[in-house]
Coordinates of C-alpha atoms in Angstrom, one line a residue:
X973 CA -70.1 35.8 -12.3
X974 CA -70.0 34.1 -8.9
X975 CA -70.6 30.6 -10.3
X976 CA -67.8 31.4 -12.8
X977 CA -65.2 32.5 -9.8
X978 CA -67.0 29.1 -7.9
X979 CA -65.8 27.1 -11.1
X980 CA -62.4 28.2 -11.0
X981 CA -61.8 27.6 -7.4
X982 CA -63.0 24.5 -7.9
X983 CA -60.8 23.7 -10.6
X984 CA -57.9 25.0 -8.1
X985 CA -58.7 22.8 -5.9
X986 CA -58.9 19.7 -7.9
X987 CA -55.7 20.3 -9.5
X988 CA -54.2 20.6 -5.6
X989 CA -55.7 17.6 -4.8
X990 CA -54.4 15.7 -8.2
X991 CA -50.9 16.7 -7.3
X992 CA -50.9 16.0 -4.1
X993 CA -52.3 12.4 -4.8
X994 CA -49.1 11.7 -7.4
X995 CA -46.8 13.2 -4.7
X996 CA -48.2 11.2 -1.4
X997 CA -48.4 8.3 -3.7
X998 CA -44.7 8.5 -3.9
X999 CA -43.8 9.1 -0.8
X1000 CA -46.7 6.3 0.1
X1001 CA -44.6 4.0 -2.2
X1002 CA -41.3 5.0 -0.1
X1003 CA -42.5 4.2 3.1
X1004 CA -44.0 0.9 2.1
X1005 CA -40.4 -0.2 0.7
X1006 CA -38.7 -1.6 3.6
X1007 CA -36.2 -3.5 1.6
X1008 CA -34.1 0.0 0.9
X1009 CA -32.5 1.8 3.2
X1010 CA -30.9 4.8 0.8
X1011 CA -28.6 6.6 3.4
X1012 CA -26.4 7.7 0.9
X1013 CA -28.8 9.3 -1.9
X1014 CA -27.4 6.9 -4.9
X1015 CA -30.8 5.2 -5.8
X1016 CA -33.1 6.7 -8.0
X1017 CA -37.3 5.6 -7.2
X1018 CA -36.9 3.0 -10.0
X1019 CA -33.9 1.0 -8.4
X1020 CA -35.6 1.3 -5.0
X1021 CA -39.0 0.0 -6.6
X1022 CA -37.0 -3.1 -8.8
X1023 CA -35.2 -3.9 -5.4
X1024 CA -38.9 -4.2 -3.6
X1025 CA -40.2 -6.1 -6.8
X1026 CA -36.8 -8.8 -6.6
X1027 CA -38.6 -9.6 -3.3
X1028 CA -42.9 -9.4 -3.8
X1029 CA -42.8 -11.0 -7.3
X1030 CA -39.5 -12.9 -7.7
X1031 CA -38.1 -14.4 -4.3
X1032 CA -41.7 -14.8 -2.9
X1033 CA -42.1 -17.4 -5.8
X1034 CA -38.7 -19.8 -4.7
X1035 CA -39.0 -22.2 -2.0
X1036 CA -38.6 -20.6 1.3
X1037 CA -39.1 -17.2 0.2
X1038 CA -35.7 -15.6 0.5
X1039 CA -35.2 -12.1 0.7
X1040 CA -33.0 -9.5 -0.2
X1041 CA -31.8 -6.0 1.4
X1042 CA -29.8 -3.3 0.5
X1043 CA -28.5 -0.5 3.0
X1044 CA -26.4 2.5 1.2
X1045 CA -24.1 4.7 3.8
X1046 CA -22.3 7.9 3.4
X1047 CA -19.8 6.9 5.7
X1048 CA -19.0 4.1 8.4
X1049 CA -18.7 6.9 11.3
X1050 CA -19.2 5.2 14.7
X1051 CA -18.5 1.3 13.2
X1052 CA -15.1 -0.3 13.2
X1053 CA -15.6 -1.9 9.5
X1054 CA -18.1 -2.5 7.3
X1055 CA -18.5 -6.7 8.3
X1056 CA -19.3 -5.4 11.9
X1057 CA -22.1 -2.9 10.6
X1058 CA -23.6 -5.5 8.3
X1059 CA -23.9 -7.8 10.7
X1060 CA -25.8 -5.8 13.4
X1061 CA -27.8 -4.7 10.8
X1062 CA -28.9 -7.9 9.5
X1063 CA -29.6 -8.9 12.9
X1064 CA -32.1 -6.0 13.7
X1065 CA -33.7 -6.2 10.2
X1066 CA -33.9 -9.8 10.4
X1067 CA -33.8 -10.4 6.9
X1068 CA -34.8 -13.7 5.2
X1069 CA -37.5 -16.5 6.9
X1070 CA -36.9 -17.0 10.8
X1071 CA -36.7 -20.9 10.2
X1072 CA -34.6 -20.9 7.2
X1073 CA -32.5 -18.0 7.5
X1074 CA -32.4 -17.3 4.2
X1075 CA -31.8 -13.3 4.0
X1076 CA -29.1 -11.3 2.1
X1077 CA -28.0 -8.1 2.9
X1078 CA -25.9 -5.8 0.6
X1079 CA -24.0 -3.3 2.2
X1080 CA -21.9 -0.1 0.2
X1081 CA -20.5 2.8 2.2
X1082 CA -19.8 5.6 -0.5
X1083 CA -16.7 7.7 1.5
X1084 CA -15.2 4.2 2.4
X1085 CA -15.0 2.5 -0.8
X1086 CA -16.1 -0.7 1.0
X1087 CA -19.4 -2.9 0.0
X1088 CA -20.7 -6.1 1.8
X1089 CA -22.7 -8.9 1.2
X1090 CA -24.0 -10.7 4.3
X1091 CA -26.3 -13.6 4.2
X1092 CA -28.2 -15.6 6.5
X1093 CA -27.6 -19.5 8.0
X1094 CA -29.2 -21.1 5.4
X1095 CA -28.1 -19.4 2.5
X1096 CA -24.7 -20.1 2.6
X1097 CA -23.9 -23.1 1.0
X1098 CA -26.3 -21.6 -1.8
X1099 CA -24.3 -18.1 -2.4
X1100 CA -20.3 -19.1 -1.3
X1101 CA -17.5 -16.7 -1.0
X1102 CA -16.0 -18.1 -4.3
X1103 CA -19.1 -16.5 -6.0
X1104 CA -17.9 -13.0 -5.4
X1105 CA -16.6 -12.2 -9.1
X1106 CA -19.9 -13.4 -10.5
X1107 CA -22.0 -11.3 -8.4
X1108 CA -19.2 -7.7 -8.5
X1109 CA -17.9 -8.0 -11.8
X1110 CA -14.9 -6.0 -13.1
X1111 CA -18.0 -3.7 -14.9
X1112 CA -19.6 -3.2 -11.7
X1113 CA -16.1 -2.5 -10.1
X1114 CA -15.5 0.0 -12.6
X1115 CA -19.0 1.6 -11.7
X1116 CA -17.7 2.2 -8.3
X1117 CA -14.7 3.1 -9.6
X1118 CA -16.4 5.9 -11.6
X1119 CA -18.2 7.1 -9.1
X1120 CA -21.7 5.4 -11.0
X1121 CA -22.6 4.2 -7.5
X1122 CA -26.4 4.0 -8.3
X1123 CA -26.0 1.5 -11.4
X1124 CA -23.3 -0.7 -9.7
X1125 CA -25.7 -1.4 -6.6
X1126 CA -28.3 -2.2 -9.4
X1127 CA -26.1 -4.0 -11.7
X1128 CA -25.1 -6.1 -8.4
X1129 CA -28.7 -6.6 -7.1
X1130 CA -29.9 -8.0 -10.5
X1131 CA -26.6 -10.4 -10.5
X1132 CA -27.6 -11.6 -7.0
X1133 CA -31.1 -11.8 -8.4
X1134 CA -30.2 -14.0 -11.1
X1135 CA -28.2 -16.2 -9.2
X1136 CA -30.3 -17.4 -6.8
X1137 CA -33.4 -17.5 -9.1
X1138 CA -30.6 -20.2 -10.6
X1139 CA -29.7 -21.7 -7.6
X1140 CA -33.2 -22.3 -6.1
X1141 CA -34.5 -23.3 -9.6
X1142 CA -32.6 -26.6 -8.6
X1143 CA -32.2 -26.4 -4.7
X1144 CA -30.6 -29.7 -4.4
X1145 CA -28.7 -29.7 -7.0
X1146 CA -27.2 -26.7 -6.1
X1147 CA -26.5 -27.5 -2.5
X1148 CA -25.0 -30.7 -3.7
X1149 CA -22.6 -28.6 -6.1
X1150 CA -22.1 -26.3 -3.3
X1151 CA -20.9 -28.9 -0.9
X1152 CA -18.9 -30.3 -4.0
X1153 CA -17.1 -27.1 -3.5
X1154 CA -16.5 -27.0 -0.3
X1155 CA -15.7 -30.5 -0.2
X1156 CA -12.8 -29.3 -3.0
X1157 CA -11.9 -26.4 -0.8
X1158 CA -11.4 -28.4 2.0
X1159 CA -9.1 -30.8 0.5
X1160 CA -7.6 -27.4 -0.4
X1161 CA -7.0 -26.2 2.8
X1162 CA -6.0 -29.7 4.3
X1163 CA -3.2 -29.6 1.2
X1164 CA -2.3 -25.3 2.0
X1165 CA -2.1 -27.0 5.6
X1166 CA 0.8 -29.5 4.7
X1167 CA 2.8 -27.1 2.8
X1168 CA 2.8 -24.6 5.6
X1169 CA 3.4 -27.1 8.4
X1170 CA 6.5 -28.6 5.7
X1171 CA 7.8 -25.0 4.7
X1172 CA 7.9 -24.3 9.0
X1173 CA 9.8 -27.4 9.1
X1174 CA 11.8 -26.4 6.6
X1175 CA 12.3 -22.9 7.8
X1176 CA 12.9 -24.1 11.3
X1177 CA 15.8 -26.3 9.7
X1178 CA 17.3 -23.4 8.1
X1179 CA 17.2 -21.6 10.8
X1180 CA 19.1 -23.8 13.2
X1181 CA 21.9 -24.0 10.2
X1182 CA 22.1 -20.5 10.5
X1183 CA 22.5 -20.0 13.8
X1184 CA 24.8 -23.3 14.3
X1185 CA 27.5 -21.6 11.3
X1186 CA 27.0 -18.1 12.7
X1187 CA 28.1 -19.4 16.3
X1188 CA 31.0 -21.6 14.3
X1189 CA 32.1 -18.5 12.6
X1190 CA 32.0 -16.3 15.7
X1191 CA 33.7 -19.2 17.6
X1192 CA 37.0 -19.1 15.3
X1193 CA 37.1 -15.3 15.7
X1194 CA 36.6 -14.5 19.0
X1195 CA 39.5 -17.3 19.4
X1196 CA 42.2 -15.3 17.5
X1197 CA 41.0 -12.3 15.8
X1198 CA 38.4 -10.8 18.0
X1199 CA 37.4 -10.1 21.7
X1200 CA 33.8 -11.8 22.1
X1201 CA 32.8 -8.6 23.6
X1202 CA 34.3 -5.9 21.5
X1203 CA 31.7 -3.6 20.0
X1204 CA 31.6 -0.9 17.7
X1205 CA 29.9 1.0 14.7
X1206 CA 28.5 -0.3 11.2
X1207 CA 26.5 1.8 8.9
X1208 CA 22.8 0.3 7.7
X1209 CA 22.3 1.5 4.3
X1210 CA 18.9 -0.2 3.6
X1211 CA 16.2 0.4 5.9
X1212 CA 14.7 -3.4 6.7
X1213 CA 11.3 -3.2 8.0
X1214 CA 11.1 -6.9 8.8
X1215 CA 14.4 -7.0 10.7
X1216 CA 13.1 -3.9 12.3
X1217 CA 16.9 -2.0 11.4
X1218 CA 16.7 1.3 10.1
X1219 CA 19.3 3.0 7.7
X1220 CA 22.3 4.5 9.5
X1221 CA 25.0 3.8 12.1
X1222 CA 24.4 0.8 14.8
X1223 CA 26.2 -0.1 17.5
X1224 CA 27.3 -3.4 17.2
X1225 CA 28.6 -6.9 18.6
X1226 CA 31.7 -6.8 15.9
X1227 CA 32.4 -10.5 16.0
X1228 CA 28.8 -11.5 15.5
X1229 CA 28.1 -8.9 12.7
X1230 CA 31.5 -9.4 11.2
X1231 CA 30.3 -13.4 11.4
X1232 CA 26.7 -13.2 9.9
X1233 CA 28.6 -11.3 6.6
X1234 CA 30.7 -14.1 6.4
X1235 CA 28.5 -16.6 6.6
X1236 CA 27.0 -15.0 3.1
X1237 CA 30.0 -15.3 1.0
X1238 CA 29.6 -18.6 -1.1
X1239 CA 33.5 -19.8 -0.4
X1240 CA 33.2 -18.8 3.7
X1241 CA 34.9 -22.0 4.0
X1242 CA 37.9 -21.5 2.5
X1243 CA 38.2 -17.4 3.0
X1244 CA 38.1 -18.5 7.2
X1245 CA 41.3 -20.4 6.6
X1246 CA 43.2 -17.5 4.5
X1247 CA 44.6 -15.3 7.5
X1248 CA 46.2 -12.8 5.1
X1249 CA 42.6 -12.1 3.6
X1250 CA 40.2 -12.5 7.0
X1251 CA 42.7 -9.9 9.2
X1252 CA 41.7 -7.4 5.9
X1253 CA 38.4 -8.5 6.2
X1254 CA 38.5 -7.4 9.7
X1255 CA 40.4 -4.4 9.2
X1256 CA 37.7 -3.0 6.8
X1257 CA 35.1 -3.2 10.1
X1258 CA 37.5 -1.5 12.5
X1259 CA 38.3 1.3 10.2
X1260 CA 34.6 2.1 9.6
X1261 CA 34.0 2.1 13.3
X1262 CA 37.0 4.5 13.6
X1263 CA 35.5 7.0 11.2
X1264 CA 31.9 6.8 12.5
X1265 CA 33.3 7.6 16.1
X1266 CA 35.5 10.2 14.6
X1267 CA 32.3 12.4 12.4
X1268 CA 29.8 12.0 15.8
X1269 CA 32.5 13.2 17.8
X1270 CA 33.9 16.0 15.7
X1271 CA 30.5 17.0 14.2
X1272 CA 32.2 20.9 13.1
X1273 CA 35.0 19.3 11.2
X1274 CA 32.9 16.9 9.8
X1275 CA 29.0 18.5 8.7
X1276 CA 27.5 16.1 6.4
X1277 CA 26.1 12.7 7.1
X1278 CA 28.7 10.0 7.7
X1279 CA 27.4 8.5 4.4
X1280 CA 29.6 10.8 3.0
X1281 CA 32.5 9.8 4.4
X1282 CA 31.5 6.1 4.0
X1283 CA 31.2 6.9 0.1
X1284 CA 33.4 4.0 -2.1
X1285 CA 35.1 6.8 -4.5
X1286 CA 36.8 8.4 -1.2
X1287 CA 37.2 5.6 1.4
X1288 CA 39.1 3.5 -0.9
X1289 CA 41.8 5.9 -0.5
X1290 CA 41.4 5.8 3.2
X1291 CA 41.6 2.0 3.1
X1292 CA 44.5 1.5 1.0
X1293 CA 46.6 3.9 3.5
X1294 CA 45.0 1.9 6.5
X1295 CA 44.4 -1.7 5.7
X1296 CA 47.7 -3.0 5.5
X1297 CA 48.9 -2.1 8.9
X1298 CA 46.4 -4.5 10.0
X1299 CA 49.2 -6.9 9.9
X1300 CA 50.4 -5.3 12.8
X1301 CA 47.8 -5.4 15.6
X1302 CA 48.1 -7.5 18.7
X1303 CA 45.2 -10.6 17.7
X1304 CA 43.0 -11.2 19.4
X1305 CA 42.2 -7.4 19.2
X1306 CA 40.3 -6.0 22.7
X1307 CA 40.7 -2.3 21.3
X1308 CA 39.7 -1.2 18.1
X1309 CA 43.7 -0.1 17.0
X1310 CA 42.2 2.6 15.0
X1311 CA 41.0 4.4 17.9
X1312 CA 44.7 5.0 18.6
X1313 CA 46.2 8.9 18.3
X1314 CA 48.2 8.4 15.3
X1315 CA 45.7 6.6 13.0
X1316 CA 42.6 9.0 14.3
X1317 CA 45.1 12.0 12.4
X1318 CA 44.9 10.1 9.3
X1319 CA 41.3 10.1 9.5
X1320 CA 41.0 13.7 10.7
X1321 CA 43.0 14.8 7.7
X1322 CA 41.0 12.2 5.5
X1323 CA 37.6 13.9 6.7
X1324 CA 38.9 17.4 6.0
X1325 CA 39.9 16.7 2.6
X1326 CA 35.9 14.7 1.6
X1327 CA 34.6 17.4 3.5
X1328 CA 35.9 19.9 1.3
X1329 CA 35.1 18.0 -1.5
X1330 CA 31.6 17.3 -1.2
X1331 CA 31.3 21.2 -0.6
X1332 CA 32.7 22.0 -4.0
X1333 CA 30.3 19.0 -4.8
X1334 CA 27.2 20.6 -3.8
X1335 CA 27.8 23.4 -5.1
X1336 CA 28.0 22.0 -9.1
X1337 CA 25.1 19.7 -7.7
X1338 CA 23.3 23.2 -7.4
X1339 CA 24.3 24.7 -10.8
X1340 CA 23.3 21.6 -12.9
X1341 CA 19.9 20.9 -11.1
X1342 CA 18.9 24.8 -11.3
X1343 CA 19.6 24.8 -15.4
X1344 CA 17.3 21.8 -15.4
X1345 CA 14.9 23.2 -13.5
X1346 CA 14.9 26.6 -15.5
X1347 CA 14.6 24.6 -19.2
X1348 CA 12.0 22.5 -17.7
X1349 CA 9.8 25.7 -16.1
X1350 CA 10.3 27.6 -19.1
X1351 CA 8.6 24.6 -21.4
X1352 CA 6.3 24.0 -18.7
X1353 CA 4.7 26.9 -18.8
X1354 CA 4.1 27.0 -22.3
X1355 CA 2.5 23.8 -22.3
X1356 CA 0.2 23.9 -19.0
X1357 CA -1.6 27.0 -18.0
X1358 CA -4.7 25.7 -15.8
X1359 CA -2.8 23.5 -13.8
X1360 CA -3.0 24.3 -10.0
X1361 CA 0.3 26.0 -8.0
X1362 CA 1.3 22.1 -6.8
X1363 CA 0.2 19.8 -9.7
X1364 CA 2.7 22.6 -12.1
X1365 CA 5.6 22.6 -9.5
X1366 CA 5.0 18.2 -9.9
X1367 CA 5.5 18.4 -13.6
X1368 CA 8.7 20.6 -14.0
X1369 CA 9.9 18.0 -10.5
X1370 CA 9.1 15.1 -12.6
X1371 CA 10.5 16.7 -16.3
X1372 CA 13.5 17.1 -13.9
X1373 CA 14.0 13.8 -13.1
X1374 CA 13.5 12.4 -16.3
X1375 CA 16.9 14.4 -17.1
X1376 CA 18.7 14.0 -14.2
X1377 CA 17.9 9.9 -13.8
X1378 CA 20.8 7.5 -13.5
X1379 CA 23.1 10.1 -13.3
X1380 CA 25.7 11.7 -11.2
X1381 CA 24.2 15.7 -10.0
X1382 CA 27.5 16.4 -8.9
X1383 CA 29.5 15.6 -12.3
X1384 CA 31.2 19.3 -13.4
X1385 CA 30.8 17.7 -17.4
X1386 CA 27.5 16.8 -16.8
X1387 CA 25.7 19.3 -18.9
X1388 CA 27.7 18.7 -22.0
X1389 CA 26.6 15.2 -21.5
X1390 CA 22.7 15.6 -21.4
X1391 CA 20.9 16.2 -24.7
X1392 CA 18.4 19.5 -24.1
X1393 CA 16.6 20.3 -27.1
X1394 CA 13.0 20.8 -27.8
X1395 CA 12.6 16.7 -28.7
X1396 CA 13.8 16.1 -25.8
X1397 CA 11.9 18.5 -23.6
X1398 CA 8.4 17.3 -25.2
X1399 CA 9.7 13.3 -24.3
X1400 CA 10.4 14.7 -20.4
X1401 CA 6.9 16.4 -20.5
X1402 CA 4.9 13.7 -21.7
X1403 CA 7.1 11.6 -19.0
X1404 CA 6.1 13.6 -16.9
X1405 CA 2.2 14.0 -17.4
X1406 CA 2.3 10.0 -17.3
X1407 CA 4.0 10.0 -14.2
X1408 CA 1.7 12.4 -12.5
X1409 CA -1.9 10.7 -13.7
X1410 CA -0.3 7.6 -11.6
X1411 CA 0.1 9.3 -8.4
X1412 CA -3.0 10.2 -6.2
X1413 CA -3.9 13.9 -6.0
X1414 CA -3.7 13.5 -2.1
X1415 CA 0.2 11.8 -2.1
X1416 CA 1.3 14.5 -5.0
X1417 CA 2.8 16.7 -2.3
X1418 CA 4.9 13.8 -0.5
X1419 CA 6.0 13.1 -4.1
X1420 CA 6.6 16.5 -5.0
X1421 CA 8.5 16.7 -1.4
X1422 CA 10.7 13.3 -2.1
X1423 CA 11.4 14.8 -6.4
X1424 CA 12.9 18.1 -4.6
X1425 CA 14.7 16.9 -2.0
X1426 CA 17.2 14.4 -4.3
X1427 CA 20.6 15.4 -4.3
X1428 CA 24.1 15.0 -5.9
X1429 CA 24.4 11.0 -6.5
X1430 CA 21.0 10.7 -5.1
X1431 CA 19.5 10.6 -8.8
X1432 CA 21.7 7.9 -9.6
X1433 CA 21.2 6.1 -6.2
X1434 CA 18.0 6.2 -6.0
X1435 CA 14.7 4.7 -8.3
X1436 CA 11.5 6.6 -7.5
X1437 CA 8.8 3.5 -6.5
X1438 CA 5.8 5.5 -8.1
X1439 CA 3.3 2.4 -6.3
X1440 CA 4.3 4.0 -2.8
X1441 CA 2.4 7.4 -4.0
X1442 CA -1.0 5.1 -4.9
X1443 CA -3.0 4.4 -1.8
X1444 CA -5.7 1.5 -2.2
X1445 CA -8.1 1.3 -0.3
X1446 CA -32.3 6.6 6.1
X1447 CA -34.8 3.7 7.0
X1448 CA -38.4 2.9 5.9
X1449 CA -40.9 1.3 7.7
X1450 CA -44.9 0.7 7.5
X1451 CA -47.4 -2.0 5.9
X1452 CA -47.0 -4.5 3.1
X1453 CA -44.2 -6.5 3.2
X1454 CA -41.7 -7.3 6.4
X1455 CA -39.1 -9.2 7.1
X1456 CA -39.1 -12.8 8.4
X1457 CA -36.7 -12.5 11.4
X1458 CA -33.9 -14.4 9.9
X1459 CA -30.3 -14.5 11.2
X1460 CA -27.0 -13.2 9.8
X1461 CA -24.1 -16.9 9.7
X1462 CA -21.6 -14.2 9.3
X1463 CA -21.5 -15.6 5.4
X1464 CA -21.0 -13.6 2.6
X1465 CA -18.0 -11.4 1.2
X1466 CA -16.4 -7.7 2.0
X1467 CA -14.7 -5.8 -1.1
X1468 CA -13.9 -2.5 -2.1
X1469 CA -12.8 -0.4 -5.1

């Protein structure tokens, strides 16, 4: 009986010894693996163990004895970019032979969609930047892409593995069809160089034209049309981010804004010697200014933005009452004329009367855009039933805009001109699911935001840009094998996905 009970605890104890021998030798095979630093749990035991094989049985055997790295991160947090983190890295690690620098260290941060290969002094005329799309591929890219993290690095490790088992297989001829390369590049850049320095030349040429027929232009009207100092108020309607102007009124120089839209017209030539057609030209300027100052300082009588009031289908009717008295005014004008107390009542009475109109406006603008929006809810919601409170509100938005597109919100016939039936609906849904899949789950808001804001003409007007709703963008240690102290040249490549 004892010896039986003696048996069994002996077996007990075997079996915890046997287990704890596979286990230890794991985590024995873990420590002794310095050439993986898994910080972001993407590498299986396997990929760390072929990555620690690429460097005892296949690098030892190449000249030199390069080495390889790889270092996964969950994030970047504390590092200004992934170049900067590589590098210190590489430099602490010292991967690749102290002498020959040789080391290559690959880099992926998981939450940053960024990767990098850095390599050492003496390696870089062997692996070049231009070598980037044999070592990612568009496969391995797409691994990233798909979140596959684990098989890209590996997929990547065995393409760097290859390529210097390729390179070093022939070491000088590869250096010489390195420095081929550069050589090529170089004559490259020396060519990029030339272009640049002729296309500043050439831009700098331009550039003194412009300014030279700008001053010429604003020379013959300040001299008879024009006080060189009279200012007033234009209205931007395109934002330019380069120029640094942003859509809405300015306060201008007239005679040099008024001079910079000549100098566009193809015939400027022969329109600065018509006076009949240049004191019109003119005219249009002052009476904008005039109407600007009139909305900012009568903001009750007029409520909307000035745009309105600037809109072609009502100030024609202002200009044609207007305009011609321009052949009137005392030149060279010191005073805008339309400033004075008679004119400023035709404006008044002009503001009422768009005013009023673009009331009645909004309020068909209303009527049409909520029928849309009912037909387009009610299909909706036939069609999608898991679809979370924003990403359903997105669809009947975008099934919206597919109707209301090129045209006028504020037209009273517009509803007898749309076609609403069910062929129609499915085309605006299936516009719509397309639409959605391209814009990213954190900018659907914004573009749910900009869908419900458009108003009146606004469909018409504007064209949504669905690429502005797409952004882009632990440590081992212990015996066996250690790196040689090698140095990071700042070579390699950065990337992302």
């Amino acid at each position: 009986m004892e010896n039986s009970c003696f048996r069994k605890k002996g077996l007990i104890f075997g079996l915890v010894i046997i287990v704890f021998l596979i286990f230890s030798g794991t985590a024995f095979a873990e420590i002794d693996n310095i050439f993986v630093e898994d910080n972001a749990n993407i590498l299986t035991t396997e990929d760390k163990n072929y990555i620690k094989q690429i460097n005892e049985e296949v690098f030892i055997t190449l000249p030199g004895e390069p080495q390889y790295a790889v270092i996964t991160l969950k994030s970047l947090k504390g590092f200004e970019s992934i170049e900067s983190y590589a590098e210190k890295k590489f430099k602490e690690l010292g991967v690749g032979n102290k002498q020959l620098n040789n080391g290559f260290l690959f880099v992926i941060s998981v939450e940053d969609r960024e990767y990098r290969l850095e390599t050492g002094y003496g390696v870089e005329e062997i692996i070049t930047d231009s070598m980037k799309e044999d070592i990612v591929t568009s496969e391995a890219t797409e691994l990233l892409q798909d979140e596959k993290y684990g098989e890209s690095v590996m997929m990547i490790s065995k393409n760097i593995e290859q390529l210097v088992k390729m390179k070093y297989s022939d070491l000088d001829s590869a250096k010489e069809m390195v420095a081929a390369e550069k050589e090529r590049q170089d004559k490259l850049m020396k060519m990029i160089f030339i272009i640049v320095i002729f296309f500043f030349i050439i831009t700098a040429l331009v550039a003194i034209i412009y300014i030279l027929s700008i001053m010429f232009i604003r020379k013959k009207l300040t001299k008879s049309y024009l006080a060189k100092d009279l200012v007033g108020y234009i209205y931007i309607d395109k934002a330019n981010t380069i120029l640094g102007t942003a859509k809405g009124t300015s306060k201008v120089n007239l005679s040099e804004s008024i001079a910079k839209k000549i100098n566009r017209m193809p015939n400027k030539m022969k329109f600065l010697s018509n006076d009949y057609d240049l004191k019109n030209y003119i005219a249009q300027f002052l009476l904008i200014d005039s109407l600007i100052q009139y909305c900012k300082q009568f903001k009750k009588e007029a409520p909307y933005n000035v745009s309105v009031y600037l809109d072609s289908k009502h100030l024609d009717t202002l200009k044609s009452e207007l305009i011609p008295i321009s052949s009137t005014f005392d030149y060279p004008v010191t005073v805008n004329p339309y400033l004075s107390d008679v004119e400023m009542l035709i404006v008044g009475d002009y503001v009422e009367i768009v005013t009023e109109k673009h009331r009645q406006a909004l309020k068909i603008a209303s009527k049409n855009k909520k029928f849309i929006e009912t037909v387009s809810q009610q299909y909706a919601s036939e069609k999608e039933k898991q679809l979370g409170r924003i990403d359903y509100k997105l669809i009947i938005a975008l099934m919206v805009y597919y109707f209301l597109k090129d045209r006028d919100l504020s037209d009273p016939e517009l509803l007898s001109q749309l076609t609403i039936n069910e062929a129609s609906l499915e085309k605006a849904y299936k516009f719509a699911k397309k639409r959605k899949k391209e814009i990213d789950s954190d900018q659907r808001q914004k573009a749910l935001n900009d869908l419900t804001n458009m108003s009146l003409g606004n469909y018409y007007m504007h064209t949504m840009i669905w690429s502005s709703y797409n952004d882009s963008s632990g440590g081992s240690s212990g015996g066996g094998s250690s790196f040689g102290g090698g140095s990071s040249g700042g070579g390699g490549f950065s990337g992302g996905w």
